Short mmCIF file of C-alpha atoms in Angstrom, two decimals:
data_model
loop_
_atom_site.label_atom_id
_atom_site.label_comp_id
_atom_site.label_asym_id
_atom_site.label_seq_id
_atom_site.Cartn_x
_atom_site.Cartn_y
_atom_site.Cartn_z
CA MET A 1 129.01 59.16 138.83
CA MET A 2 130.91 60.51 135.81
CA LYS A 3 129.51 57.71 133.67
CA THR A 4 125.97 58.51 134.82
CA ILE A 5 126.40 62.21 134.02
CA ALA A 6 127.88 61.39 130.61
CA LEU A 7 124.98 59.08 129.77
CA GLY A 8 122.54 61.77 130.91
CA LEU A 9 124.12 64.33 128.58
CA VAL A 10 124.00 61.89 125.66
CA CYS A 11 120.28 61.33 126.29
CA MET A 12 119.64 65.07 126.42
CA VAL A 13 121.48 65.68 123.12
CA THR A 14 119.76 62.72 121.47
CA SER A 15 116.35 63.96 122.61
CA ALA A 16 117.08 67.47 121.34
CA ILE A 17 118.12 66.12 117.94
CA SER A 18 114.95 64.00 117.78
CA ILE A 19 112.77 67.02 118.59
CA LEU A 20 114.45 69.15 115.92
CA HIS A 21 114.06 66.35 113.40
CA ALA A 22 110.37 66.04 114.30
CA GLN A 23 109.92 69.76 113.61
CA THR A 24 111.30 69.56 110.08
CA VAL A 25 108.61 70.29 107.50
CA THR A 26 108.33 70.35 103.70
CA LEU A 27 106.22 73.29 102.49
CA LYS A 28 104.67 73.34 99.03
CA PHE A 29 101.38 74.14 97.29
CA ASN A 30 99.53 70.92 98.00
CA PRO A 31 95.88 71.52 98.99
CA ALA A 32 93.69 68.42 98.87
CA ASN A 33 91.77 67.73 95.68
CA GLY A 34 88.18 68.87 96.12
CA SER A 35 89.04 71.29 98.93
CA ARG A 36 87.44 74.74 99.05
CA TYR A 37 88.65 77.97 100.64
CA ASP A 38 86.97 81.28 101.40
CA VAL A 39 89.51 83.99 100.67
CA SER A 40 89.56 87.68 101.57
CA SER A 41 92.26 90.04 100.28
CA THR A 42 92.50 93.62 101.56
CA ASN A 43 94.92 96.33 100.44
CA ASN A 44 95.29 99.77 102.03
CA PHE A 45 97.39 102.32 100.15
CA SER A 46 98.57 105.64 101.59
CA ILE A 47 100.38 107.85 99.07
CA LYS A 48 102.12 111.20 99.54
CA GLN A 49 103.27 113.30 96.58
CA THR A 50 104.99 116.66 96.53
CA VAL A 51 103.92 118.78 93.54
CA MET A 52 105.44 122.26 93.16
CA GLY A 53 106.28 122.29 96.87
CA GLN A 54 102.78 121.23 97.95
CA GLN A 55 102.11 117.87 99.56
CA ILE A 56 99.17 115.95 98.14
CA ASP A 57 97.84 112.96 100.05
CA MET A 58 95.81 110.10 98.59
CA LYS A 59 94.34 106.99 100.13
CA PHE A 60 93.11 103.96 98.23
CA ALA A 61 91.70 100.72 99.60
CA ASN A 62 90.12 97.60 98.20
CA THR A 63 88.74 94.35 99.56
CA VAL A 64 87.91 91.42 97.31
CA ASN A 65 86.26 88.23 98.58
CA MET A 66 86.71 85.04 96.57
CA ARG A 67 86.40 81.29 96.72
CA TYR A 68 89.11 78.83 95.68
CA ASP A 69 88.09 75.36 94.49
CA ILE A 70 91.02 72.95 94.10
CA THR A 71 91.20 70.05 91.65
CA ASP A 72 94.03 67.78 90.52
CA ALA A 73 96.01 68.63 87.36
CA GLY A 74 98.78 66.06 87.23
CA ALA A 75 101.91 67.41 88.88
CA ASN A 76 100.16 70.77 89.40
CA LYS A 77 96.92 71.95 90.96
CA ASN A 78 94.01 73.61 89.20
CA LEU A 79 92.61 76.54 91.19
CA ASN A 80 89.15 77.67 90.17
CA LEU A 81 88.72 81.22 91.46
CA SER A 82 85.16 82.59 91.75
CA TYR A 83 84.43 86.16 92.81
CA ASP A 84 82.07 87.19 95.59
CA SER A 85 81.73 90.69 97.06
CA ALA A 86 84.10 93.58 96.34
CA LYS A 87 84.62 97.07 97.72
CA MET A 88 86.92 99.93 96.73
CA SER A 89 87.39 103.43 98.17
CA PHE A 90 89.45 106.41 97.04
CA GLN A 91 90.19 109.58 99.06
CA PHE A 92 91.66 112.62 97.34
CA MET A 93 91.59 116.36 98.15
CA GLY A 94 88.93 116.01 100.82
CA GLN A 95 86.59 113.88 98.76
CA GLU A 96 85.89 110.16 99.06
CA THR A 97 84.51 107.78 96.47
CA VAL A 98 83.22 104.39 97.60
CA ILE A 99 82.22 101.53 95.32
CA ASN A 100 80.54 98.55 96.97
CA SER A 101 78.96 95.51 95.38
CA GLU A 102 76.77 95.15 98.49
CA SER A 103 75.55 98.76 98.53
CA ALA A 104 71.82 99.48 98.69
CA ASP A 105 72.36 102.10 95.98
CA THR A 106 71.61 99.76 93.09
CA ALA A 107 71.22 102.60 90.59
CA ASN A 108 74.88 103.59 90.94
CA ALA A 109 76.79 102.44 87.83
CA ALA A 110 80.00 101.74 89.76
CA ASN A 111 78.20 99.58 92.34
CA LYS A 112 76.44 97.76 89.51
CA MET A 113 79.80 97.08 87.89
CA PHE A 114 81.12 95.45 91.08
CA ARG A 115 77.91 93.42 91.50
CA SER A 116 78.36 92.08 87.98
CA ILE A 117 81.55 90.34 89.15
CA HIS A 118 79.57 88.03 91.48
CA GLY A 119 79.96 84.43 90.42
CA LYS A 120 82.47 85.15 87.65
CA LYS A 121 85.24 82.57 87.47
CA VAL A 122 88.80 82.22 86.23
CA ASN A 123 90.95 79.09 86.16
CA VAL A 124 94.57 79.12 87.28
CA LEU A 125 97.16 76.34 87.12
CA ILE A 126 99.63 76.46 90.03
CA ALA A 127 102.84 74.45 90.38
CA PRO A 128 104.01 72.96 93.71
CA ASP A 129 106.52 75.85 94.07
CA GLY A 130 103.65 78.38 93.86
CA THR A 131 104.36 79.55 90.31
CA VAL A 132 101.30 80.47 88.23
CA LYS A 133 101.74 78.32 85.13
CA GLN A 134 98.58 79.26 83.26
CA ALA A 135 95.51 81.47 83.66
CA GLU A 136 92.27 81.31 81.67
CA GLY A 137 88.90 83.06 81.67
CA PHE A 138 89.90 86.71 82.01
CA ASP A 139 88.46 87.73 78.63
CA ALA A 140 85.03 86.44 79.64
CA LEU A 141 85.41 88.09 83.06
CA THR A 142 86.09 91.60 81.74
CA LYS A 143 83.55 91.34 78.89
CA GLY A 144 80.87 90.30 81.36
CA MET A 145 81.48 93.27 83.65
CA ALA A 146 78.99 96.10 83.66
CA THR A 147 80.57 99.45 82.79
CA ALA A 148 80.89 102.57 84.91
CA GLY A 149 83.15 104.68 82.72
CA GLY A 150 85.92 107.13 83.64
CA GLU A 151 88.61 106.49 86.22
CA THR A 152 86.36 104.15 88.20
CA GLN A 153 86.21 101.80 85.23
CA LYS A 154 89.97 101.96 84.74
CA MET A 155 90.67 101.17 88.41
CA ALA A 156 88.23 98.26 88.33
CA ASP A 157 89.70 96.90 85.10
CA GLU A 158 93.11 97.01 86.78
CA LEU A 159 91.86 95.36 89.96
CA PHE A 160 90.37 92.38 88.09
CA SER A 161 92.98 92.10 85.33
CA GLU A 162 94.92 88.92 84.60
CA ALA A 163 98.21 90.56 85.63
CA THR A 164 96.78 91.73 88.97
CA VAL A 165 95.28 88.34 89.83
CA LYS A 166 98.45 86.47 88.85
CA SER A 167 100.50 88.86 91.03
CA LEU A 168 98.08 88.34 93.94
CA LEU A 169 98.37 84.56 93.67
CA GLU A 170 102.15 84.50 93.33
CA GLN A 171 102.54 86.84 96.31
CA SER A 172 100.38 84.37 98.25
CA PHE A 173 102.04 81.16 97.07
CA LYS A 174 105.38 81.68 95.32
CA MET A 175 107.45 81.52 98.49
CA TYR A 176 108.07 77.89 99.29
CA PRO A 177 111.57 76.66 100.21
CA GLU A 178 113.28 74.20 97.86
CA GLY A 179 113.62 71.48 100.51
CA PRO A 180 112.69 70.58 104.10
CA VAL A 181 113.04 73.37 106.68
CA SER A 182 113.05 73.63 110.46
CA PRO A 183 112.80 76.55 112.92
CA GLY A 184 115.57 79.02 112.11
CA SER A 185 115.77 78.05 108.42
CA THR A 186 115.87 80.88 105.88
CA TRP A 187 115.19 81.01 102.15
CA ALA A 188 114.38 83.58 99.46
CA SER A 189 112.16 84.12 96.43
CA ASP A 190 111.86 86.70 93.66
CA ILE A 191 108.44 87.80 92.41
CA GLN A 192 107.96 90.02 89.37
CA ILE A 193 104.83 92.18 89.26
CA GLU A 194 103.71 93.57 85.89
CA LYS A 195 100.82 95.89 86.86
CA PRO A 196 100.33 98.79 87.41
CA TYR A 197 104.07 98.94 86.65
CA LYS A 198 106.97 96.51 86.61
CA LEU A 199 108.26 95.80 90.08
CA ILE A 200 110.59 93.18 91.58
CA LEU A 201 109.98 91.79 95.08
CA ARG A 202 112.95 90.04 96.66
CA ASN A 203 111.66 88.44 99.83
CA ASN A 204 113.61 86.64 102.54
CA TYR A 205 111.70 84.20 104.74
CA THR A 206 112.54 82.79 108.16
CA LEU A 207 110.68 79.89 109.74
CA LYS A 208 110.10 81.09 113.31
CA LYS A 209 108.26 78.09 114.75
CA ILE A 210 106.12 75.04 114.02
CA ALA A 211 103.11 74.33 116.21
CA GLY A 212 99.75 72.63 115.79
CA GLY A 213 100.40 71.70 112.17
CA LYS A 214 101.11 75.35 111.29
CA SER A 215 104.29 77.26 110.44
CA LEU A 216 104.89 80.87 111.50
CA ILE A 217 107.09 82.60 108.93
CA SER A 218 108.56 86.11 109.06
CA VAL A 219 109.13 88.13 105.89
CA ALA A 220 111.77 90.79 105.21
CA GLY A 221 112.34 91.90 101.65
CA LYS A 222 113.14 94.64 99.18
CA ILE A 223 111.13 96.31 96.43
CA ASP A 224 112.73 97.79 93.31
CA THR A 225 111.55 99.00 89.89
CA GLN A 226 115.20 98.73 88.76
CA GLY A 227 115.27 102.28 87.47
CA PHE A 228 112.47 104.16 85.76
CA THR A 229 109.60 102.10 84.35
CA LYS A 230 106.54 103.29 82.43
CA MET A 231 102.92 103.18 83.54
CA GLN A 232 99.57 104.65 82.49
CA GLN A 233 97.32 106.70 84.77
CA GLN A 234 94.34 108.90 83.88
CA GLY A 235 95.21 108.56 80.21
CA MET A 236 98.74 109.87 80.69
CA GLU A 237 102.01 108.02 80.38
CA MET A 238 104.41 108.49 83.22
CA GLU A 239 107.65 106.99 84.47
CA ILE A 240 108.22 105.83 88.01
CA ASN A 241 111.34 104.88 89.97
CA MET A 242 110.68 103.27 93.34
CA THR A 243 112.58 101.36 96.01
CA GLY A 244 111.43 100.11 99.38
CA THR A 245 111.04 97.33 101.91
CA VAL A 246 108.58 94.59 102.84
CA THR A 247 108.01 93.26 106.36
CA GLY A 248 105.40 90.96 107.81
CA THR A 249 104.35 87.51 108.97
CA ILE A 250 102.68 84.48 107.43
CA THR A 251 100.88 81.62 109.12
CA MET A 252 100.83 78.57 106.85
CA ASP A 253 99.13 75.20 107.06
CA ASN A 254 101.91 72.62 106.75
CA ALA A 255 99.93 69.88 105.00
CA SER A 256 98.32 72.02 102.27
CA GLY A 257 100.79 74.91 101.96
CA ILE A 258 97.81 77.29 102.13
CA THR A 259 98.42 80.62 103.82
CA ASP A 260 95.92 80.91 106.66
CA VAL A 261 96.80 84.55 107.31
CA SER A 262 99.35 86.83 105.68
CA GLU A 263 100.02 90.37 106.97
CA LEU A 264 102.53 92.37 104.94
CA ARG A 265 103.59 96.02 105.00
CA GLN A 266 105.39 97.67 102.09
CA GLN A 267 107.08 101.06 102.44
CA VAL A 268 108.39 102.66 99.26
CA ASN A 269 109.66 106.00 98.04
CA GLY A 270 110.90 107.39 94.77
CA THR A 271 110.15 109.74 91.90
CA VAL A 272 107.43 110.02 89.27
CA LYS A 273 108.14 111.77 85.95
CA ILE A 274 105.01 113.30 84.44
CA GLN A 275 104.57 116.06 81.85
CA GLY A 276 108.17 117.19 82.26
CA MET A 277 108.00 117.32 86.07
CA GLU A 278 109.68 115.07 88.61
CA VAL A 279 107.37 114.45 91.56
CA PRO A 280 108.76 112.93 94.79
CA MET A 281 106.48 110.24 96.19
CA GLU A 282 106.29 107.89 99.14
CA ALA A 283 103.74 105.19 99.82
CA THR A 284 102.73 102.61 102.39
CA VAL A 285 100.80 99.51 101.40
CA GLU A 286 99.31 97.16 103.97
CA THR A 287 98.04 93.83 102.66
CA ILE A 288 96.07 91.26 104.63
CA THR A 289 95.11 87.94 103.06
CA ASP A 290 92.92 85.47 104.90
CA MET A 291 92.19 81.93 103.61
CA ARG A 292 89.80 79.66 105.49
CA LYS A 293 88.90 76.11 104.53
CA ARG A 294 85.20 75.54 104.08
#
């Protein structure tokens, strides 16, 4: 009887080890050559500032739809990014401005500017670890844009700038572990954002489960400008000092390393120095990225 029980326990342990081994996965940027993805990226910003004792609320949102075409580039992958529709809204002091490439108001200069992005392409070289190695085509992209003028133009230029697109891609891909992982494994990555101001993201990832060829990954990280850093807004130079947190989840395709769905929430607070004043500020940013293979 004791021998039978002992053998049974050995079988159970062996089976458990085999199952864990089977659930080990290597995650890297490895989409198939010739593959295509429809991509939608949405950001919702909610900002609160206190100026001379008065709270001022602002809301800003944008959605950009794109297509990724993947080709081989030796040890790396070439990602050809082409723009589709785009929408941006801004709410401030009871007024809302909406810019939409699909709007029926074709005479509106801002809508025309967004429509001019349709079909524009940039080429990005991405390493297996998700690092953006090279980006080309942004000069032609911005020169080919119709103009709207004023703050609308500045916000659009920022939204489609090389720095913004590189940050978007690295936030989507620069997060792979260095080696094989299994449920319960943790790893970390640092991402530096240059625009609209310098910011460091230090994200910690935990592989929660593997099922159906997908990995569910949780994200918990920190945001830091590392002291005051300069930025430009409405033609004025200001300094900003922010810290905060990032939380969220990612569902990733194991074979390609493509993020099917990413839902992240950033909560930050700090101080803005402008024209001799120090303005307390807090912000929440919710980002949803959806990538679907065509």
